[in-house]
GROMACS .gro file of C-alpha atoms in nm:
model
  121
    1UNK     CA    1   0.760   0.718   3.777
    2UNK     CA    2   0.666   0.970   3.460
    3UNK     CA    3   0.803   1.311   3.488
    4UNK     CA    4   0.498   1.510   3.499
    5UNK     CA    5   0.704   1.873   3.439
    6UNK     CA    6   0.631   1.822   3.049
    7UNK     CA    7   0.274   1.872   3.088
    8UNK     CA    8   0.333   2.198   3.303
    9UNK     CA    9   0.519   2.362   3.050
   10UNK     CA   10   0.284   2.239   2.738
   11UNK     CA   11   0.019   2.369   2.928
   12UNK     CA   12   0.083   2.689   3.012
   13UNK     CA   13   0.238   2.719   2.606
   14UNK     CA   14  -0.107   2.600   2.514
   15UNK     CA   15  -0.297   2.852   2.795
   16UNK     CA   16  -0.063   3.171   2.656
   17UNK     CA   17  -0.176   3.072   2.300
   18UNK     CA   18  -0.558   3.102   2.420
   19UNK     CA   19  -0.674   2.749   2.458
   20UNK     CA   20  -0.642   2.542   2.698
   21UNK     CA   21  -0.451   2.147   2.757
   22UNK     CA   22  -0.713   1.872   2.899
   23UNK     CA   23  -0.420   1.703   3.069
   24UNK     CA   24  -0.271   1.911   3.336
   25UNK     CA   25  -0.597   2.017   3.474
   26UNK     CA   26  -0.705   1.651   3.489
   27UNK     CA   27  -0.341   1.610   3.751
   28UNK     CA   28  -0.433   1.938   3.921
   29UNK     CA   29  -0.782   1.769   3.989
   30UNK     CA   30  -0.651   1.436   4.106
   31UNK     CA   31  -0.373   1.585   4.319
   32UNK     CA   32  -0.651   1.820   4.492
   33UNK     CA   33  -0.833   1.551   4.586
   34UNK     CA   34  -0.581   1.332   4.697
   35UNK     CA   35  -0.484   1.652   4.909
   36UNK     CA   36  -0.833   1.678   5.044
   37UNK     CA   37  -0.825   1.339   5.123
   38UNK     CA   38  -0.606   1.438   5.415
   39UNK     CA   39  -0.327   1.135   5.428
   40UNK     CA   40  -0.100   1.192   5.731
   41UNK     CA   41   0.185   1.125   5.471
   42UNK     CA   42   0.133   1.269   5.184
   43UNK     CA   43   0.374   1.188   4.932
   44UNK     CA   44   0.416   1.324   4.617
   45UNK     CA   45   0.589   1.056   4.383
   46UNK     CA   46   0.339   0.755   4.507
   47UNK     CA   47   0.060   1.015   4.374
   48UNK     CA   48   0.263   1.046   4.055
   49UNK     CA   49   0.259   0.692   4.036
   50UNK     CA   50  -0.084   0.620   4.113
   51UNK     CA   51  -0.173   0.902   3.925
   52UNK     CA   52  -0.015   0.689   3.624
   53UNK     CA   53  -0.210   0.411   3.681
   54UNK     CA   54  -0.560   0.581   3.725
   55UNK     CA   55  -0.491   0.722   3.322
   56UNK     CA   56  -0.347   0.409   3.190
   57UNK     CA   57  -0.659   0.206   3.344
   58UNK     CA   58  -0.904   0.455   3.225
   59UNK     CA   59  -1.084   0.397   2.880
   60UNK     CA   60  -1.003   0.597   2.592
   61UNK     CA   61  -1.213   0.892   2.490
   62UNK     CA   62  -1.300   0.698   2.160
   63UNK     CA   63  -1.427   0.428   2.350
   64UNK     CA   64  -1.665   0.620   2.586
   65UNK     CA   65  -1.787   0.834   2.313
   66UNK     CA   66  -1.877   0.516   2.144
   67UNK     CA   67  -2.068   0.361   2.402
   68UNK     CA   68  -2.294   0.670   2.413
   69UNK     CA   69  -2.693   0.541   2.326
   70UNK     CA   70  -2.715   0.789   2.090
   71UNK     CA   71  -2.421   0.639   1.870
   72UNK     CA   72  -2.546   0.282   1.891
   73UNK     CA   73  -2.890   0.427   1.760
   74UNK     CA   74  -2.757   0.640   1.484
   75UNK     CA   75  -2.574   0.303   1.353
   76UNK     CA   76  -2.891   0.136   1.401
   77UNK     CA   77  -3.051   0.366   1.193
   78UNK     CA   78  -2.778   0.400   0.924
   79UNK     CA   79  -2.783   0.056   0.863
   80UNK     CA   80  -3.120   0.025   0.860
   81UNK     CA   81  -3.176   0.269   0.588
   82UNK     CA   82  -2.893   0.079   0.395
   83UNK     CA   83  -3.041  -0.183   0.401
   84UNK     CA   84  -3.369  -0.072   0.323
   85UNK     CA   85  -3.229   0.153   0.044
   86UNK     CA   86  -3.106  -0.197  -0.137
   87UNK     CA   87  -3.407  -0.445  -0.034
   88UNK     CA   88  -3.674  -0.241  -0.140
   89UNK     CA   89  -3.615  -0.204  -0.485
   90UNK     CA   90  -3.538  -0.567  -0.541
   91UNK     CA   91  -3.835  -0.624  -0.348
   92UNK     CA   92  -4.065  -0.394  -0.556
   93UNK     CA   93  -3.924  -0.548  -0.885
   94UNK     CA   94  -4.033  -0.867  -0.787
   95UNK     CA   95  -4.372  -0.798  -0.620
   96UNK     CA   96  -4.484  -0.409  -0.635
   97UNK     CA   97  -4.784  -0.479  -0.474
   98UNK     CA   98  -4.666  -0.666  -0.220
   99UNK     CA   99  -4.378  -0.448  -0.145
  100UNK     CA  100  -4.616  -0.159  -0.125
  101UNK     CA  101  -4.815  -0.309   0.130
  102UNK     CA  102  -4.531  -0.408   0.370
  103UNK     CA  103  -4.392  -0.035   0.341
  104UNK     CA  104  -4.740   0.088   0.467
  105UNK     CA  105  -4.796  -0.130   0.710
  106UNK     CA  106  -4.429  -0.038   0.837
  107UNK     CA  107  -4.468   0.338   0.852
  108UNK     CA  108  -4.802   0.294   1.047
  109UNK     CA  109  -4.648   0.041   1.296
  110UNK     CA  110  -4.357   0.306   1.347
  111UNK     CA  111  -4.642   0.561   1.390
  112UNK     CA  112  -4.848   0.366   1.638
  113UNK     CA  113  -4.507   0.308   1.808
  114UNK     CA  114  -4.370   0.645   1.796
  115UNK     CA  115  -4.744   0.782   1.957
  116UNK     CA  116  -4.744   0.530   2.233
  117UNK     CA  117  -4.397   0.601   2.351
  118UNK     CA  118  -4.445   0.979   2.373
  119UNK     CA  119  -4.766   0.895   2.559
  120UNK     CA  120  -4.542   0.668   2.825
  121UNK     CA  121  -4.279   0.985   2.866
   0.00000   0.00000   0.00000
């Protein structure tokens, strides 16, 4: 079982100083509800423990902020223009006319696109 007193005392350190500490209000929340839960025994060490393995089983906050949409879109879109950025001017060495053309055609497909999907929502 982890000895859960450290976070007491870091928190209220951190909550004199002005901000607060993510991690004992996370316990305070999980030992509420297990308390609401109403167990005829309640016992305080098994919640320790289980409260161990609910944080050790939970993903990091690195992870979840990295399966946002919005981050798998902004990668899309970096690498996208990264690419572009180094095809295009090979591209419009080779056949400026050609190259011209595609890039048109591209920005009014992303148009027509862009127009139909703000019609839909």
């Amino acid at each position: 079982m982890d000895d859960l007193a450290w976070m007491v005392r870091e928190s209220a350190a951190a909550w004199l100083r002005g901000h607060g500490d993510a991690r004992f209000p996370g316990y305070e929340a999980f030992y509420r509800d297990a308390w609401r839960a109403g167990t005829d025994n309640f016992d305080l060490e098994k919640l320790n423990e289980d409260y161990a393995k609910w944080v050790s089983e939970r993903p990091s906050r690195l992870a979840i902020g990295l399966n946002r949409p919005i981050v798998g879109q902004a990668l899309i879109g970096v690498l996208a223009a990264w690419i572009g950025a180094h095809t295009v001017p090979i591209a419009a060495g080779m056949a400026p006319k050609a190259t011209a053309g595609l890039l048109v055609a591209t920005f009014v497909a992303l148009r027509i696109f862009h127009r139909k999907r703000r019609r839909r929502g």
